[in-house]
PDB file of C-alpha atoms in Angstrom:
ATOM      1  CA  MET A   1     322.734 241.961 257.075  1.00 87.00           C
ATOM      2  CA  LEU A   2     326.382 243.149 255.751  1.00 92.00           C
ATOM      3  CA  ARG A   3     326.970 242.667 252.121  1.00 94.00           C
ATOM      4  CA  PRO A   4     330.423 242.934 250.432  1.00 95.00           C
ATOM      5  CA  ARG A   5     330.862 244.885 247.036  1.00 95.00           C
ATOM      6  CA  ALA A   6     333.493 246.880 245.428  1.00 96.00           C
ATOM      7  CA  SER A   7     334.246 250.047 246.808  1.00 97.00           C
ATOM      8  CA  THR A   8     333.273 253.340 245.079  1.00 97.00           C
ATOM      9  CA  ILE A   9     334.467 256.860 245.469  1.00 97.00           C
ATOM     10  CA  GLU A  10     330.990 257.602 247.105  1.00 98.00           C
ATOM     11  CA  ASP A  11     331.733 255.220 249.635  1.00 98.00           C
ATOM     12  CA  ILE A  12     334.926 257.314 250.766  1.00 97.00           C
ATOM     13  CA  ALA A  13     332.682 260.335 250.963  1.00 97.00           C
ATOM     14  CA  TYR A  14     330.093 258.470 253.366  1.00 98.00           C
ATOM     15  CA  LEU A  15     332.489 256.537 255.297  1.00 97.00           C
ATOM     16  CA  ALA A  16     335.568 259.180 255.737  1.00 97.00           C
ATOM     17  CA  PRO A  17     333.637 261.226 258.452  1.00 97.00           C
ATOM     18  CA  ARG A  18     332.238 258.279 260.261  1.00 97.00           C
ATOM     19  CA  LEU A  19     335.190 256.211 260.859  1.00 97.00           C
ATOM     20  CA  ARG A  20     335.879 254.874 264.354  1.00 96.00           C
ATOM     21  CA  VAL A  21     338.061 257.308 266.585  1.00 95.00           C
ATOM     22  CA  GLU A  22     340.451 254.112 266.819  1.00 94.00           C
ATOM     23  CA  ASP A  23     341.002 254.150 263.197  1.00 94.00           C
ATOM     24  CA  VAL A  24     341.406 257.813 262.783  1.00 93.00           C
ATOM     25  CA  GLU A  25     344.143 257.941 265.472  1.00 91.00           C
ATOM     26  CA  GLU A  26     345.824 254.862 263.856  1.00 91.00           C
ATOM     27  CA  VAL A  27     346.011 256.515 260.499  1.00 90.00           C
ATOM     28  CA  LEU A  28     347.357 259.634 262.115  1.00 89.00           C
ATOM     29  CA  ALA A  29     349.832 257.986 264.531  1.00 87.00           C
ATOM     30  CA  ALA A  30     351.256 256.168 261.277  1.00 85.00           C
ATOM     31  CA  GLY A  31     352.142 259.328 259.844  1.00 81.00           C
ATOM     32  CA  GLY A  32     349.436 261.812 260.018  1.00 65.00           C
ATOM     33  CA  LYS A  33     347.971 261.001 256.544  1.00 72.00           C
ATOM     34  CA  ASP A  34     344.500 262.526 255.449  1.00 87.00           C
ATOM     35  CA  ILE A  35     341.746 260.049 256.037  1.00 92.00           C
ATOM     36  CA  HIS A  36     340.150 260.804 252.833  1.00 92.00           C
ATOM     37  CA  GLU A  37     343.628 260.582 251.174  1.00 92.00           C
ATOM     38  CA  CYS A  38     344.261 257.219 253.142  1.00 91.00           C
ATOM     39  CA  LEU A  39     340.854 255.583 251.484  1.00 94.00           C
ATOM     40  CA  MET A  40     341.534 256.986 248.045  1.00 93.00           C
ATOM     41  CA  ASP A  41     344.999 255.155 248.058  1.00 93.00           C
ATOM     42  CA  GLY A  42     342.825 251.974 249.009  1.00 92.00           C
ATOM     43  CA  LEU A  43     340.554 252.461 246.306  1.00 95.00           C
ATOM     44  CA  SER A  44     343.289 253.351 243.724  1.00 95.00           C
ATOM     45  CA  SER A  45     345.355 250.341 244.448  1.00 95.00           C
ATOM     46  CA  PRO A  46     345.931 247.760 241.749  1.00 94.00           C
ATOM     47  CA  ASP A  47     344.177 245.315 244.125  1.00 94.00           C
ATOM     48  CA  GLY A  48     341.052 247.552 244.384  1.00 91.00           C
ATOM     49  CA  CYS A  49     338.980 247.323 247.754  1.00 95.00           C
ATOM     50  CA  ILE A  50     335.949 246.021 249.271  1.00 96.00           C
ATOM     51  CA  SER A  51     333.309 247.779 251.131  1.00 97.00           C
ATOM     52  CA  GLY A  52     330.834 246.061 253.493  1.00 96.00           C
ATOM     53  CA  VAL A  53     327.698 247.768 253.171  1.00 97.00           C
ATOM     54  CA  ASP A  54     324.575 247.759 255.300  1.00 96.00           C
ATOM     55  CA  GLU A  55     320.896 246.942 253.985  1.00 96.00           C
ATOM     56  CA  ASN A  56     320.871 250.620 252.920  1.00 96.00           C
ATOM     57  CA  ASP A  57     323.851 250.244 250.831  1.00 96.00           C
ATOM     58  CA  LYS A  58     325.785 252.414 253.105  1.00 97.00           C
ATOM     59  CA  PRO A  59     329.511 251.377 253.609  1.00 98.00           C
ATOM     60  CA  VAL A  60     330.215 250.206 257.232  1.00 97.00           C
ATOM     61  CA  VAL A  61     333.838 249.019 256.381  1.00 97.00           C
ATOM     62  CA  MET A  62     336.372 249.307 253.683  1.00 97.00           C
ATOM     63  CA  PHE A  63     339.246 246.913 253.490  1.00 95.00           C
ATOM     64  CA  GLY A  64     341.732 245.437 250.981  1.00 96.00           C
ATOM     65  CA  THR A  65     345.517 245.074 250.085  1.00 97.00           C
ATOM     66  CA  ALA A  66     348.284 246.817 248.133  1.00 96.00           C
ATOM     67  CA  PRO A  67     351.189 245.443 246.737  1.00 97.00           C
ATOM     68  CA  ALA A  68     354.138 246.406 249.063  1.00 95.00           C
ATOM     69  CA  PRO A  69     356.620 248.626 247.343  1.00 93.00           C
ATOM     70  CA  GLY A  70     359.648 246.731 246.283  1.00 91.00           C
ATOM     71  CA  ALA A  71     358.927 243.608 247.927  1.00 90.00           C
ATOM     72  CA  ASP A  72     357.617 240.890 245.362  1.00 91.00           C
ATOM     73  CA  GLY A  73     355.072 238.714 246.916  1.00 93.00           C
ATOM     74  CA  VAL A  74     354.244 240.821 249.687  1.00 96.00           C
ATOM     75  CA  GLY A  75     350.705 242.559 250.226  1.00 96.00           C
ATOM     76  CA  ILE A  76     349.963 245.109 252.587  1.00 97.00           C
ATOM     77  CA  ILE A  77     346.608 244.530 254.182  1.00 96.00           C
ATOM     78  CA  TRP A  78     344.351 247.048 255.755  1.00 95.00           C
ATOM     79  CA  LEU A  79     340.747 248.116 256.987  1.00 94.00           C
ATOM     80  CA  LEU A  80     338.951 251.070 258.288  1.00 96.00           C
ATOM     81  CA  ALA A  81     335.350 250.920 259.676  1.00 96.00           C
ATOM     82  CA  SER A  82     332.648 253.098 261.350  1.00 97.00           C
ATOM     83  CA  GLU A  83     331.354 252.533 264.591  1.00 95.00           C
ATOM     84  CA  ASP A  84     328.537 250.424 262.503  1.00 96.00           C
ATOM     85  CA  ILE A  85     330.922 247.521 262.506  1.00 95.00           C
ATOM     86  CA  HIS A  86     329.566 246.565 265.822  1.00 93.00           C
ATOM     87  CA  HIS A  87     326.203 246.267 264.784  1.00 94.00           C
ATOM     88  CA  HIS A  88     327.433 243.882 261.857  1.00 94.00           C
ATOM     89  CA  ARG A  89     330.337 242.032 263.826  1.00 90.00           C
ATOM     90  CA  VAL A  90     329.150 238.528 263.001  1.00 91.00           C
ATOM     91  CA  ASP A  91     328.357 239.116 259.338  1.00 89.00           C
ATOM     92  CA  PHE A  92     331.705 240.714 258.978  1.00 91.00           C
ATOM     93  CA  LEU A  93     333.723 238.147 260.701  1.00 89.00           C
ATOM     94  CA  ARG A  94     332.203 235.444 258.758  1.00 89.00           C
ATOM     95  CA  GLN A  95     332.381 237.092 255.255  1.00 89.00           C
ATOM     96  CA  SER A  96     336.002 238.684 255.908  1.00 90.00           C
ATOM     97  CA  ARG A  97     337.900 235.514 256.357  1.00 91.00           C
ATOM     98  CA  PRO A  98     337.354 234.234 252.770  1.00 92.00           C
ATOM     99  CA  PHE A  99     338.683 237.558 251.435  1.00 92.00           C
ATOM    100  CA  VAL A 100     341.702 237.121 253.448  1.00 93.00           C
ATOM    101  CA  GLU A 101     342.056 233.896 252.464  1.00 93.00           C
ATOM    102  CA  ALA A 102     341.763 235.163 248.740  1.00 93.00           C
ATOM    103  CA  PHE A 103     344.246 238.120 249.329  1.00 94.00           C
ATOM    104  CA  ASN A 104     346.556 235.255 250.918  1.00 93.00           C
ATOM    105  CA  ARG A 105     346.464 233.355 247.734  1.00 92.00           C
ATOM    106  CA  LYS A 106     347.811 236.434 245.849  1.00 94.00           C
ATOM    107  CA  TYR A 107     350.426 237.236 248.200  1.00 96.00           C
ATOM    108  CA  GLN A 108     352.883 234.653 249.851  1.00 94.00           C
ATOM    109  CA  LEU A 109     352.951 237.080 252.812  1.00 96.00           C
ATOM    110  CA  LEU A 110     350.482 239.553 253.879  1.00 97.00           C
ATOM    111  CA  MET A 111     351.453 242.160 256.538  1.00 97.00           C
ATOM    112  CA  ASN A 112     351.026 245.621 258.162  1.00 95.00           C
ATOM    113  CA  PHE A 113     351.653 247.595 261.214  1.00 94.00           C
ATOM    114  CA  THR A 114     348.786 248.168 263.554  1.00 94.00           C
ATOM    115  CA  ASP A 115     348.758 250.770 266.331  1.00 94.00           C
ATOM    116  CA  CYS A 116     348.929 248.878 269.724  1.00 94.00           C
ATOM    117  CA  ARG A 117     345.775 250.870 270.809  1.00 93.00           C
ATOM    118  CA  ASN A 118     343.298 249.311 268.290  1.00 94.00           C
ATOM    119  CA  THR A 119     342.092 246.374 269.979  1.00 93.00           C
ATOM    120  CA  LEU A 120     339.203 245.655 267.657  1.00 91.00           C
ATOM    121  CA  HIS A 121     341.721 245.331 264.649  1.00 91.00           C
ATOM    122  CA  HIS A 122     343.991 243.043 266.785  1.00 94.00           C
ATOM    123  CA  ARG A 123     341.066 240.572 267.474  1.00 92.00           C
ATOM    124  CA  TRP A 124     340.116 240.705 263.489  1.00 93.00           C
ATOM    125  CA  LEU A 125     343.543 240.066 262.498  1.00 95.00           C
ATOM    126  CA  ARG A 126     343.860 237.183 265.009  1.00 95.00           C
ATOM    127  CA  TRP A 127     340.538 235.941 263.728  1.00 92.00           C
ATOM    128  CA  CYS A 128     342.066 235.962 260.370  1.00 94.00           C
ATOM    129  CA  GLY A 129     345.086 234.067 261.289  1.00 94.00           C
ATOM    130  CA  PHE A 130     347.767 236.867 261.435  1.00 97.00           C
ATOM    131  CA  SER A 131     350.753 236.705 263.898  1.00 96.00           C
ATOM    132  CA  PHE A 132     351.914 239.634 265.899  1.00 97.00           C
ATOM    133  CA  ILE A 133     355.798 239.383 265.557  1.00 96.00           C
ATOM    134  CA  ASN A 134     357.251 242.690 266.544  1.00 93.00           C
ATOM    135  CA  LYS A 135     356.562 245.755 268.552  1.00 94.00           C
ATOM    136  CA  ILE A 136     357.932 249.033 267.215  1.00 90.00           C
ATOM    137  CA  ARG A 137     357.728 252.937 267.841  1.00 83.00           C
ATOM    138  CA  GLY A 138     355.450 254.483 265.316  1.00 72.00           C
ATOM    139  CA  GLU A 139     356.969 257.328 263.338  1.00 70.00           C
ATOM    140  CA  GLY A 140     353.915 259.565 263.442  1.00 68.00           C
ATOM    141  CA  PRO A 141     352.787 262.126 266.051  1.00 70.00           C
ATOM    142  CA  GLY A 142     353.265 260.890 269.413  1.00 74.00           C
ATOM    143  CA  GLY A 143     355.370 257.995 268.795  1.00 82.00           C
ATOM    144  CA  HIS A 144     352.557 255.484 269.568  1.00 88.00           C
ATOM    145  CA  PRO A 145     353.881 251.825 269.248  1.00 93.00           C
ATOM    146  CA  PHE A 146     352.754 249.785 266.621  1.00 94.00           C
ATOM    147  CA  TYR A 147     352.376 245.813 266.410  1.00 95.00           C
ATOM    148  CA  GLU A 148     354.038 244.205 263.154  1.00 96.00           C
ATOM    149  CA  VAL A 149     351.599 241.591 261.745  1.00 97.00           C
ATOM    150  CA  VAL A 150     352.061 238.838 259.243  1.00 97.00           C
ATOM    151  CA  LYS A 151     350.393 235.926 257.585  1.00 96.00           C
ATOM    152  CA  LEU A 152     352.365 233.668 255.421  1.00 93.00           C
ATOM    153  CA  ARG A 153     350.516 231.921 252.804  1.00 89.00           C
ATOM    154  CA  ASN A 154     349.774 228.121 253.708  1.00 78.00           C
ATOM    155  CA  ASP A 155     351.720 226.769 251.109  1.00 77.00           C
ATOM    156  CA  ILE A 156     354.801 228.380 251.991  1.00 66.00           C
ATOM    157  CA  CYS A 157     357.475 226.160 253.691  1.00 63.00           C
ATOM    158  CA  VAL A 158     359.805 227.948 256.081  1.00 60.00           C
ATOM    159  CA  THR A 159     362.906 226.199 257.229  1.00 62.00           C
ATOM    160  CA  PRO A 160     365.187 227.099 260.361  1.00 62.00           C
TER     161      PRO A 160
END
């Protein structure tokens, strides 16, 4: 059973060396940032972050949001997980959607870019109601393509 709780610095020390290969590759392809530093950024976000922990209180996944610099009402959503996420898939899916809805109540728009190779992230983002709106070349090593993903808050009316 996966249980959500506020993330801690100990979660980073435990999770960083255990991240899925696809998640590490995505972080590196996005600009080569150190994994530990990336998780620390999430923890130090004004929004904080959430860890999904197993029955032994070991983190399986960390995720959250951060305000987009210079863009009022826009939040950047992120997620990094260990391979153990596969053992807790149903729990995580059930529990993550309400968190994403809460994030989306705070921000008019949730967005990020996800490595085109990271299909597990794509399935989660679709499950949570995100739209894939653009494909761009990554700026990190290898120039791997990324999808731009967005989720507009339900009470926002967009007219053509």
